[in-house]
mmCIF file with all atom_site columns, C-alpha atoms in Angstrom:
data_model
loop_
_atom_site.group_PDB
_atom_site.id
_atom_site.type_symbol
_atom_site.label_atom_id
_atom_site.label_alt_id
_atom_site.label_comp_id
_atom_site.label_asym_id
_atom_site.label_entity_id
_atom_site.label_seq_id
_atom_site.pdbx_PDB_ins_code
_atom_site.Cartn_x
_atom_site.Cartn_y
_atom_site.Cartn_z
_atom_site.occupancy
_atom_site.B_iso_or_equiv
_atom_site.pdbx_formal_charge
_atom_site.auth_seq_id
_atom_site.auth_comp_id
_atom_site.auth_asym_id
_atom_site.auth_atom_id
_atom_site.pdbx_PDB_model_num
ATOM 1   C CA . UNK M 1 1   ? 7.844   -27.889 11.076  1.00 49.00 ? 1   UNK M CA 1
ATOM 2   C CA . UNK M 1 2   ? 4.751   -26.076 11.564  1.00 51.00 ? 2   UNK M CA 1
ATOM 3   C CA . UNK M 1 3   ? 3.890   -23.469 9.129   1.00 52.00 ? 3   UNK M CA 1
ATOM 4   C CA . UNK M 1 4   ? 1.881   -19.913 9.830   1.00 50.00 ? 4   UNK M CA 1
ATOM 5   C CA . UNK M 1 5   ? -1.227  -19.155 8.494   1.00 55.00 ? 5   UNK M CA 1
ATOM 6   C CA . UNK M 1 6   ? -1.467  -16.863 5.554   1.00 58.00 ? 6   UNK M CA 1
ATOM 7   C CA . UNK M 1 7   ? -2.894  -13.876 7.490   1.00 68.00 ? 7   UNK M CA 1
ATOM 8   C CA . UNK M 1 8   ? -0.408  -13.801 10.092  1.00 70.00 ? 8   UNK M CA 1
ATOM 9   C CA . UNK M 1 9   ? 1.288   -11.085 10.732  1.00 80.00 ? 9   UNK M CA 1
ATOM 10  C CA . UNK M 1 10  ? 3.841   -10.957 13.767  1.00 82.00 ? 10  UNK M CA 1
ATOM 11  C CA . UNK M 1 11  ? 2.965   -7.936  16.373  1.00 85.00 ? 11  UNK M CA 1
ATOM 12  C CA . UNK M 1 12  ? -0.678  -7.375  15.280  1.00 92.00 ? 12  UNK M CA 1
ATOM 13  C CA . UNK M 1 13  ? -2.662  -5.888  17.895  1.00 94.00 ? 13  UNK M CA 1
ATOM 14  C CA . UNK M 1 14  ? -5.392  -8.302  19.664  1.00 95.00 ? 14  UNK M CA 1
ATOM 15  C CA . UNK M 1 15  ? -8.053  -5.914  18.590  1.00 96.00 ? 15  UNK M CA 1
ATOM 16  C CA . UNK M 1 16  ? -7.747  -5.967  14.999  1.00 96.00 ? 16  UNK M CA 1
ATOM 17  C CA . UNK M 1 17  ? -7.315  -10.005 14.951  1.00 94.00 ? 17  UNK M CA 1
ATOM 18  C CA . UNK M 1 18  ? -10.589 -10.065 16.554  1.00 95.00 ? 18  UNK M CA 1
ATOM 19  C CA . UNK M 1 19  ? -11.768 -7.726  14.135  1.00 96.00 ? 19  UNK M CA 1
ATOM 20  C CA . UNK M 1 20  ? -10.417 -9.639  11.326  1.00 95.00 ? 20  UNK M CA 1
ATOM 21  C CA . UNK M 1 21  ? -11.281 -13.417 12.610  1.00 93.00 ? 21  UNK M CA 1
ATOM 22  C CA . UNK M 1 22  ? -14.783 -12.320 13.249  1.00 92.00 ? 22  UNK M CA 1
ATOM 23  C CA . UNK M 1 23  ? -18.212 -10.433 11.554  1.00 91.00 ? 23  UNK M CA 1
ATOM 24  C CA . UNK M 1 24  ? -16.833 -7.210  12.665  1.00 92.00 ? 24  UNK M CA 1
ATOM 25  C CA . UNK M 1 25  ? -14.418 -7.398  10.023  1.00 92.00 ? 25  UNK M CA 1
ATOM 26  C CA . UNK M 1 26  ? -17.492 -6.589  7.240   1.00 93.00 ? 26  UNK M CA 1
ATOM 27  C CA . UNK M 1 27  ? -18.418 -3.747  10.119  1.00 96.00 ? 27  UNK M CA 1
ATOM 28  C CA . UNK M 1 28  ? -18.249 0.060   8.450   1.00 97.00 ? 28  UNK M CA 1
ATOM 29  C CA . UNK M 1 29  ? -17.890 0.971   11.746  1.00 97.00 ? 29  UNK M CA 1
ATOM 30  C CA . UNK M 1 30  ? -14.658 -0.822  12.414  1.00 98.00 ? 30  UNK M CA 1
ATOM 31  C CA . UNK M 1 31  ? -13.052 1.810   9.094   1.00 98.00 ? 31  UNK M CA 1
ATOM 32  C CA . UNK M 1 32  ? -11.622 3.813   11.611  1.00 98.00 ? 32  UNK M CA 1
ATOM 33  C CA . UNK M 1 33  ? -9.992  1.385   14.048  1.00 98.00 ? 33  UNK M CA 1
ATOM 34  C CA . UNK M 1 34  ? -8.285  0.213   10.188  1.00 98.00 ? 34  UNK M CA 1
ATOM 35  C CA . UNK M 1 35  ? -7.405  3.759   9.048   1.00 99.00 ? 35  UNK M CA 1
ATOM 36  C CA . UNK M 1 36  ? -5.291  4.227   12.672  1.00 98.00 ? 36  UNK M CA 1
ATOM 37  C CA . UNK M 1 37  ? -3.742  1.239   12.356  1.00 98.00 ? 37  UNK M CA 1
ATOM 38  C CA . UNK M 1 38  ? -2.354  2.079   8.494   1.00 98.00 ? 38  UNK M CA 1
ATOM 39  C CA . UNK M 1 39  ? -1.591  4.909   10.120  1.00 98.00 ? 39  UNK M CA 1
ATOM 40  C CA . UNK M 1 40  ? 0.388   2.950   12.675  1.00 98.00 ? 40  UNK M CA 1
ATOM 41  C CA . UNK M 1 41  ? 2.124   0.803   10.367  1.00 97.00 ? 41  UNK M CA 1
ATOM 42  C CA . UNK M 1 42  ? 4.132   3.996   9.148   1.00 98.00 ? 42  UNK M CA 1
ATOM 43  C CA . UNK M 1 43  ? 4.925   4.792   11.941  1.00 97.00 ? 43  UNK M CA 1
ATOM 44  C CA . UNK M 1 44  ? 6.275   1.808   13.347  1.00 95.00 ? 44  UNK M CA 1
ATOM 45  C CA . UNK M 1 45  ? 8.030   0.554   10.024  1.00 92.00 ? 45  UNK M CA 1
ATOM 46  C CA . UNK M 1 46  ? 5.419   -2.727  10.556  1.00 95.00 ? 46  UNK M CA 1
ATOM 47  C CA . UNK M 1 47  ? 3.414   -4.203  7.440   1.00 96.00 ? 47  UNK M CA 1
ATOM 48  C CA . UNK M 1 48  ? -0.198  -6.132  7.972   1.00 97.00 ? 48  UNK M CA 1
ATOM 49  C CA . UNK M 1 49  ? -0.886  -6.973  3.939   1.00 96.00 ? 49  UNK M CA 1
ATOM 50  C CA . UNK M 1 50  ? -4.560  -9.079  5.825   1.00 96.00 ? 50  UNK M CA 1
ATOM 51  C CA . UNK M 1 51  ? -5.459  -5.441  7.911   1.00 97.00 ? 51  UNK M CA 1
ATOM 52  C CA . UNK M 1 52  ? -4.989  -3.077  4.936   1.00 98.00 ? 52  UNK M CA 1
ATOM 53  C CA . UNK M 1 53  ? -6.686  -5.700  1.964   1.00 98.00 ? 53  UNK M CA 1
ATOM 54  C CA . UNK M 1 54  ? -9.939  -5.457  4.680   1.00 98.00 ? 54  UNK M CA 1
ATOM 55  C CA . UNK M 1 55  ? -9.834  -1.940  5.015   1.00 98.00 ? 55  UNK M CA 1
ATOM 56  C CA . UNK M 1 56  ? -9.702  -1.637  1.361   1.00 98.00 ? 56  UNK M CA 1
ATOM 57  C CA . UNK M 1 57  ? -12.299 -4.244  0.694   1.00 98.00 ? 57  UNK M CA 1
ATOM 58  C CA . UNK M 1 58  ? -14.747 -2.048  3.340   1.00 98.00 ? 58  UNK M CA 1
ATOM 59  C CA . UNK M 1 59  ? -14.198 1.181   1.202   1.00 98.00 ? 59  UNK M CA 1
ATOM 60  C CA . UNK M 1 60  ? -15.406 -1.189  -1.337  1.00 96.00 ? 60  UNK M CA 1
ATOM 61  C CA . UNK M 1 61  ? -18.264 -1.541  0.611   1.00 96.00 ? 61  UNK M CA 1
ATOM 62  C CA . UNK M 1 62  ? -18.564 2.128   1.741   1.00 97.00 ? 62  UNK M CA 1
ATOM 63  C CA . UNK M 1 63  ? -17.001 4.725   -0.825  1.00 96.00 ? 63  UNK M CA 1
ATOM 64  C CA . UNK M 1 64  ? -18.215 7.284   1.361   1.00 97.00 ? 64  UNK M CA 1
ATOM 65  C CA . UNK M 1 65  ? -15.822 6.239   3.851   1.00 98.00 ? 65  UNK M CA 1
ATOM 66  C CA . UNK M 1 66  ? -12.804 6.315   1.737   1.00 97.00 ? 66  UNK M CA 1
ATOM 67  C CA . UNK M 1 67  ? -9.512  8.301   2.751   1.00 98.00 ? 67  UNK M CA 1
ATOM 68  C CA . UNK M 1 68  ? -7.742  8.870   -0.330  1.00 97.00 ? 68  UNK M CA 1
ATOM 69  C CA . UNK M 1 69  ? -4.145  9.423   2.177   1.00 98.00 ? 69  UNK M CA 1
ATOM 70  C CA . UNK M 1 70  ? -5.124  6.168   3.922   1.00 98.00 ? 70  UNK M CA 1
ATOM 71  C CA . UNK M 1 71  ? -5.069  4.139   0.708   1.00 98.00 ? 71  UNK M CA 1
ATOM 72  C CA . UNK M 1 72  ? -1.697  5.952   -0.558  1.00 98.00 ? 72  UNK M CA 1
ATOM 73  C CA . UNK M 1 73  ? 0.122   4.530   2.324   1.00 98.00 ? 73  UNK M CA 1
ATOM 74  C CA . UNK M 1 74  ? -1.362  1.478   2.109   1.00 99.00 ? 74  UNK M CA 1
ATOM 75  C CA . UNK M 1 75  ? 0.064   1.575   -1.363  1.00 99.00 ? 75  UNK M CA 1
ATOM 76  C CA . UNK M 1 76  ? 3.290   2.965   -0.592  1.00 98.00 ? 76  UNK M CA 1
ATOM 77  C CA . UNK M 1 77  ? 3.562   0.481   2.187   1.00 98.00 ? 77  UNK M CA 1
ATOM 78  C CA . UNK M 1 78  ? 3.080   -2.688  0.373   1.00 98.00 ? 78  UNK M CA 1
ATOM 79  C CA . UNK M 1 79  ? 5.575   -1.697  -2.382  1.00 98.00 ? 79  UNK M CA 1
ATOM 80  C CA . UNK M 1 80  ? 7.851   -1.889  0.896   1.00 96.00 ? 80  UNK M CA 1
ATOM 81  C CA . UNK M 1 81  ? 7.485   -5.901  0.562   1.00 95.00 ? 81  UNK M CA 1
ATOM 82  C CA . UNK M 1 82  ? 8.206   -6.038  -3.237  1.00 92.00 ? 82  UNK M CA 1
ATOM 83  C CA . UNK M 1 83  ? 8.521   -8.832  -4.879  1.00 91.00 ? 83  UNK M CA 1
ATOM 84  C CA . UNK M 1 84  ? 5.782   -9.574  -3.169  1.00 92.00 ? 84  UNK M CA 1
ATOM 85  C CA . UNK M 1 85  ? 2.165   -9.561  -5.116  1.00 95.00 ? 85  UNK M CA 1
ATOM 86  C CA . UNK M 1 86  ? 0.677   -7.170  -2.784  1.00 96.00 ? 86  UNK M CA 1
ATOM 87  C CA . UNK M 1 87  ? 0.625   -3.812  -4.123  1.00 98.00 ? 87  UNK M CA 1
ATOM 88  C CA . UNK M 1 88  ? -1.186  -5.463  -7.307  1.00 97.00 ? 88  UNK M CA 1
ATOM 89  C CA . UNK M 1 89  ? -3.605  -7.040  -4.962  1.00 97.00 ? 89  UNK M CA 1
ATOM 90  C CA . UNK M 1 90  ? -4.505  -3.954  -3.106  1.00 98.00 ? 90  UNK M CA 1
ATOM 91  C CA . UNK M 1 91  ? -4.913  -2.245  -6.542  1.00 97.00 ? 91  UNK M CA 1
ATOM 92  C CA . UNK M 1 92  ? -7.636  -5.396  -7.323  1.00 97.00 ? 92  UNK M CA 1
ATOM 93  C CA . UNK M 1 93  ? -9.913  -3.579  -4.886  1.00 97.00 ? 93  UNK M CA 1
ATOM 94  C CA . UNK M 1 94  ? -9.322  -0.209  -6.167  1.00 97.00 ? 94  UNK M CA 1
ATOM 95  C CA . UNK M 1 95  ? -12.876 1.719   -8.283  1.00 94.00 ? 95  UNK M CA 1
ATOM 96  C CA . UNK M 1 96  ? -12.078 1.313   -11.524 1.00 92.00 ? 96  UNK M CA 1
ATOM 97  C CA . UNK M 1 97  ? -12.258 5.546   -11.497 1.00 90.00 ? 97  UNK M CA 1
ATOM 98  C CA . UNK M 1 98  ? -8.714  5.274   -10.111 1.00 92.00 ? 98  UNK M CA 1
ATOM 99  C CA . UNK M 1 99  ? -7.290  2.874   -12.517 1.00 88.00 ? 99  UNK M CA 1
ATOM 100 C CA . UNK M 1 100 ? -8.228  4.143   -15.196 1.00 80.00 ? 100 UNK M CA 1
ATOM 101 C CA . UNK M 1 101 ? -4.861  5.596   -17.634 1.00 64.00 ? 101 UNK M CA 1
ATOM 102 C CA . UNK M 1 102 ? -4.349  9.230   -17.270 1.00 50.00 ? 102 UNK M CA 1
ATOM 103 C CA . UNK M 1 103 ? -4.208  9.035   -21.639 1.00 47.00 ? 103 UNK M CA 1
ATOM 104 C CA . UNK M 1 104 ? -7.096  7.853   -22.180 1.00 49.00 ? 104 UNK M CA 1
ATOM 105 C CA . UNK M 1 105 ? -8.994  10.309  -20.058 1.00 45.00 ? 105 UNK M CA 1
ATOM 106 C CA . UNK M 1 106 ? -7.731  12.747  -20.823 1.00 47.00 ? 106 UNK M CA 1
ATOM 107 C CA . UNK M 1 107 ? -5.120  13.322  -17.794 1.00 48.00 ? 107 UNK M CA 1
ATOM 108 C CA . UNK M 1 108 ? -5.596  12.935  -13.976 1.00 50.00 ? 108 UNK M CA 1
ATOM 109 C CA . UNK M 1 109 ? -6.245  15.832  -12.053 1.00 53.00 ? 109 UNK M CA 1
ATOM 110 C CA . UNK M 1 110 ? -3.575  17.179  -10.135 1.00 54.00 ? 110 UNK M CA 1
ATOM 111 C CA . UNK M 1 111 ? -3.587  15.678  -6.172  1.00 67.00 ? 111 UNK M CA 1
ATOM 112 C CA . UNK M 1 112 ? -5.744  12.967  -6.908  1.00 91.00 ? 112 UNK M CA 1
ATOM 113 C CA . UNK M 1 113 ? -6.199  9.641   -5.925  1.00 95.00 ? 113 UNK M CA 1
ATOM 114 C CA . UNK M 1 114 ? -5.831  8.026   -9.716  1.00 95.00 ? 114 UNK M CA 1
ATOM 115 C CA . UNK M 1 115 ? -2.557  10.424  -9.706  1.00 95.00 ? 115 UNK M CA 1
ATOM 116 C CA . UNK M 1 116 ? -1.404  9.198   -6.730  1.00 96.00 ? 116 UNK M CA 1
ATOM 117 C CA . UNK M 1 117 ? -2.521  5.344   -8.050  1.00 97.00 ? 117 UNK M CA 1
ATOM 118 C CA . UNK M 1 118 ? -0.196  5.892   -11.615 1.00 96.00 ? 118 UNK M CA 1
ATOM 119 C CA . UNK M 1 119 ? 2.919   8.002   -9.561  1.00 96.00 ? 119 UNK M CA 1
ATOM 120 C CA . UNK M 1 120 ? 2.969   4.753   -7.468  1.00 98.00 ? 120 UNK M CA 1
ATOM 121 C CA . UNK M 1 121 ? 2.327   1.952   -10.192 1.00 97.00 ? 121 UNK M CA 1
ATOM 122 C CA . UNK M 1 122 ? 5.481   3.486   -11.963 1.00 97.00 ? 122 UNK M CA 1
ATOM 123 C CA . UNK M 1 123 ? 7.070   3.032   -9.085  1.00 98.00 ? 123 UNK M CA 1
ATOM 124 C CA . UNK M 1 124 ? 6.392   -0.772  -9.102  1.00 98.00 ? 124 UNK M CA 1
ATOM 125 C CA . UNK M 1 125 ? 6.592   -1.387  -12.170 1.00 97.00 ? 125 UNK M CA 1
ATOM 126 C CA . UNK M 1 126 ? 10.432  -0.108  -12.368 1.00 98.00 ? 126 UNK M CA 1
ATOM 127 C CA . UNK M 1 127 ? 11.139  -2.303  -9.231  1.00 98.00 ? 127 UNK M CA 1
ATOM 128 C CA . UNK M 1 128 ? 9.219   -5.744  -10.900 1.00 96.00 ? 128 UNK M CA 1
ATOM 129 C CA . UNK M 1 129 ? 11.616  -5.136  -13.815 1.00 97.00 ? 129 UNK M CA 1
ATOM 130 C CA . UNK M 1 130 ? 14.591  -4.799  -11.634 1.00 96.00 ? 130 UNK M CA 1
ATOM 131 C CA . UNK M 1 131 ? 15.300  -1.239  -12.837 1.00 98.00 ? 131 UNK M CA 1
ATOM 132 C CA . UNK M 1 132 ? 16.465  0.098   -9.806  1.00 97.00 ? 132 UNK M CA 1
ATOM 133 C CA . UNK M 1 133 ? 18.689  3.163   -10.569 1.00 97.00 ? 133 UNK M CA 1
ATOM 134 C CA . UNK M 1 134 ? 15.330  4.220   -12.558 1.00 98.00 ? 134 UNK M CA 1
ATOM 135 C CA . UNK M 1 135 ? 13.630  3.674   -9.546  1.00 98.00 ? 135 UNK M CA 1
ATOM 136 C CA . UNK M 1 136 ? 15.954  6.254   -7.492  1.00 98.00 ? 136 UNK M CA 1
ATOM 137 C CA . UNK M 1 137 ? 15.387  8.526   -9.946  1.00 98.00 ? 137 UNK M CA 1
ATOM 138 C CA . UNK M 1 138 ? 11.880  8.216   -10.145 1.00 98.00 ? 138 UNK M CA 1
ATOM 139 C CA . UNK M 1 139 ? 11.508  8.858   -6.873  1.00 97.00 ? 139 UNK M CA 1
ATOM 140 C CA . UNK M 1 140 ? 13.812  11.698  -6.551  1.00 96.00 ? 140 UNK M CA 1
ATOM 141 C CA . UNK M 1 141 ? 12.327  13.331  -9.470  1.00 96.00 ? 141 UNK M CA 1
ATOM 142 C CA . UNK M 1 142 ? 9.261   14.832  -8.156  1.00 92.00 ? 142 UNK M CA 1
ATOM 143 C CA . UNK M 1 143 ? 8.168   16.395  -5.131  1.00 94.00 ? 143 UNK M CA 1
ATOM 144 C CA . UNK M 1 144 ? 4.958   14.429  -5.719  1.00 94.00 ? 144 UNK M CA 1
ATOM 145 C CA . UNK M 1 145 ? 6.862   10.967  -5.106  1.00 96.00 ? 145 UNK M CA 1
ATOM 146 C CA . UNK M 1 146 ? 8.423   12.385  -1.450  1.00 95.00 ? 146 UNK M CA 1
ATOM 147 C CA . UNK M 1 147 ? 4.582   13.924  -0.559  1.00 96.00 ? 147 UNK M CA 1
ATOM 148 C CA . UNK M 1 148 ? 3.194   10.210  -1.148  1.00 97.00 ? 148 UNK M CA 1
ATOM 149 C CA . UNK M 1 149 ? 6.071   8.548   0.874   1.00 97.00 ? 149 UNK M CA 1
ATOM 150 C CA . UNK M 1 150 ? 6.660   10.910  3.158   1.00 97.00 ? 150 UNK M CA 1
ATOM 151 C CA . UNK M 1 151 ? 3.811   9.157   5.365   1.00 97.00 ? 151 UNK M CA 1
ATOM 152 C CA . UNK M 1 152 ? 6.089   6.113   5.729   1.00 98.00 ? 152 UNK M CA 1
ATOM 153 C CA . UNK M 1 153 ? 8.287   6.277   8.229   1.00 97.00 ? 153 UNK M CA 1
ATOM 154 C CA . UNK M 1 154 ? 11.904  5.221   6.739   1.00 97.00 ? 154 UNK M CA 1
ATOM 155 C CA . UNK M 1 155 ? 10.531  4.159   2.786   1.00 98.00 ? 155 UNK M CA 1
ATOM 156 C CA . UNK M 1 156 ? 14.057  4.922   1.442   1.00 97.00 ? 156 UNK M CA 1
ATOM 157 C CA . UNK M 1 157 ? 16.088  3.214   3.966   1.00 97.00 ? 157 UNK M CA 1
ATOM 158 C CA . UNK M 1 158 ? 13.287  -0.041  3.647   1.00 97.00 ? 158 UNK M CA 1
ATOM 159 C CA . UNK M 1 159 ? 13.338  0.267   -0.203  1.00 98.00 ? 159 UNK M CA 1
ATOM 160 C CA . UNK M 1 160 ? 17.429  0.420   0.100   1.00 97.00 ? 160 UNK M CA 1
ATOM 161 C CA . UNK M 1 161 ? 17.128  -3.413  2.319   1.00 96.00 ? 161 UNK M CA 1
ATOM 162 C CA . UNK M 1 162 ? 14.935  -4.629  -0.123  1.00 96.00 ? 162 UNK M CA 1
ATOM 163 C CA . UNK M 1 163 ? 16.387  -4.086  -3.502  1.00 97.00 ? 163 UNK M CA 1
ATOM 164 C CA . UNK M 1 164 ? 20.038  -5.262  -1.247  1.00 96.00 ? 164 UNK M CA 1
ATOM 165 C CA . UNK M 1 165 ? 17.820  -8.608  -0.216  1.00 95.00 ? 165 UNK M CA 1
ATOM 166 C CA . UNK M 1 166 ? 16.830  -9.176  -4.536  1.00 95.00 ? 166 UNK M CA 1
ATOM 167 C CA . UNK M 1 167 ? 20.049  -8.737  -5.788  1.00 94.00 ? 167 UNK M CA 1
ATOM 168 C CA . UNK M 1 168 ? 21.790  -10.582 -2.843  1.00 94.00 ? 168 UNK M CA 1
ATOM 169 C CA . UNK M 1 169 ? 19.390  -13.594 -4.415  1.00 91.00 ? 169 UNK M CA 1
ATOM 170 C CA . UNK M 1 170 ? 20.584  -13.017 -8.197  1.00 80.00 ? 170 UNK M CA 1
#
């Protein structure tokens, strides 16, 4: 049986494999092409964990070119693949700015990135410890939670599939 490679994502456009399987990938110029595709992925209820880790890796690179939106849905979208490990890897390459608990400084301001960052790692957190019914009402619980997933074309019907697909497995 052959086996895939760990970057391969079915339906990727031939443009950003190139990108990613060559220099260009390391290119600040290729930000954008990687902010449209994000973009894309919402729409299109797709999921490229390879594409978004290399945007976020370039606004590592270039802070300047940093959408805070673009990063929220690549958040959002890899909680869409829990259990997977990938919304704690995307939060690896995260500025420590965001990370950083609201308590001990004081409180994150309001529309924020690090608000956005702890809305969404609550979020995770209740769905690594299986505590789904907290989860709904997490989510429903704020009009903050439905701005940062309203991006994601079909979150609560994907979320609904994947908790189904866990507990089928218990």
């Amino acid at each position: 049986m052959a086996t895939l490679a760990f970057d391969y994502t079915p339906g990727r456009p031939e443009n950003i494999d190139q990108i990613l399987n060559g220099l260009d990938r390391y290119n600040p110029e290729t930000t954008t092409i990687f902010q449209d595709y994000v973009l894309s992925q919402c729409e299109s209820q797709t999921y490229d964990c390879y594409a978004n880790l290399a945007l976020l890796k370039l606004y590592q690179f270039n802070p300047h070119l940093t959408r805070d939106e673009t990063t929220t849905n690549i958040l959002v979208k890899s909680l869409t693949v829990f259990p997977s490990p990938d919304f704690s890897l995307c939060l690896s390459l995260l500025p420590p700015y965001v990370l950083q608990d609201s308590k001990a400084t004081g409180g994150a301001s309001s529309g924020t990135l690090a608000e956005a960052v702890q809305y969404l790692d609550v979020l995770h957190n209740q769905l690594n410890n299986a505590q789904y019914t907290d989860f709904w009402s997490t989510l429903d619980s704020s009009d903050l939670y439905a701005d940062l997933t309203a991006d994601v074309h079909g979150f609560e019907d994907i979320m609904r599939l994947r908790i189904a697909m866990v507990v089928s497995q218990c």
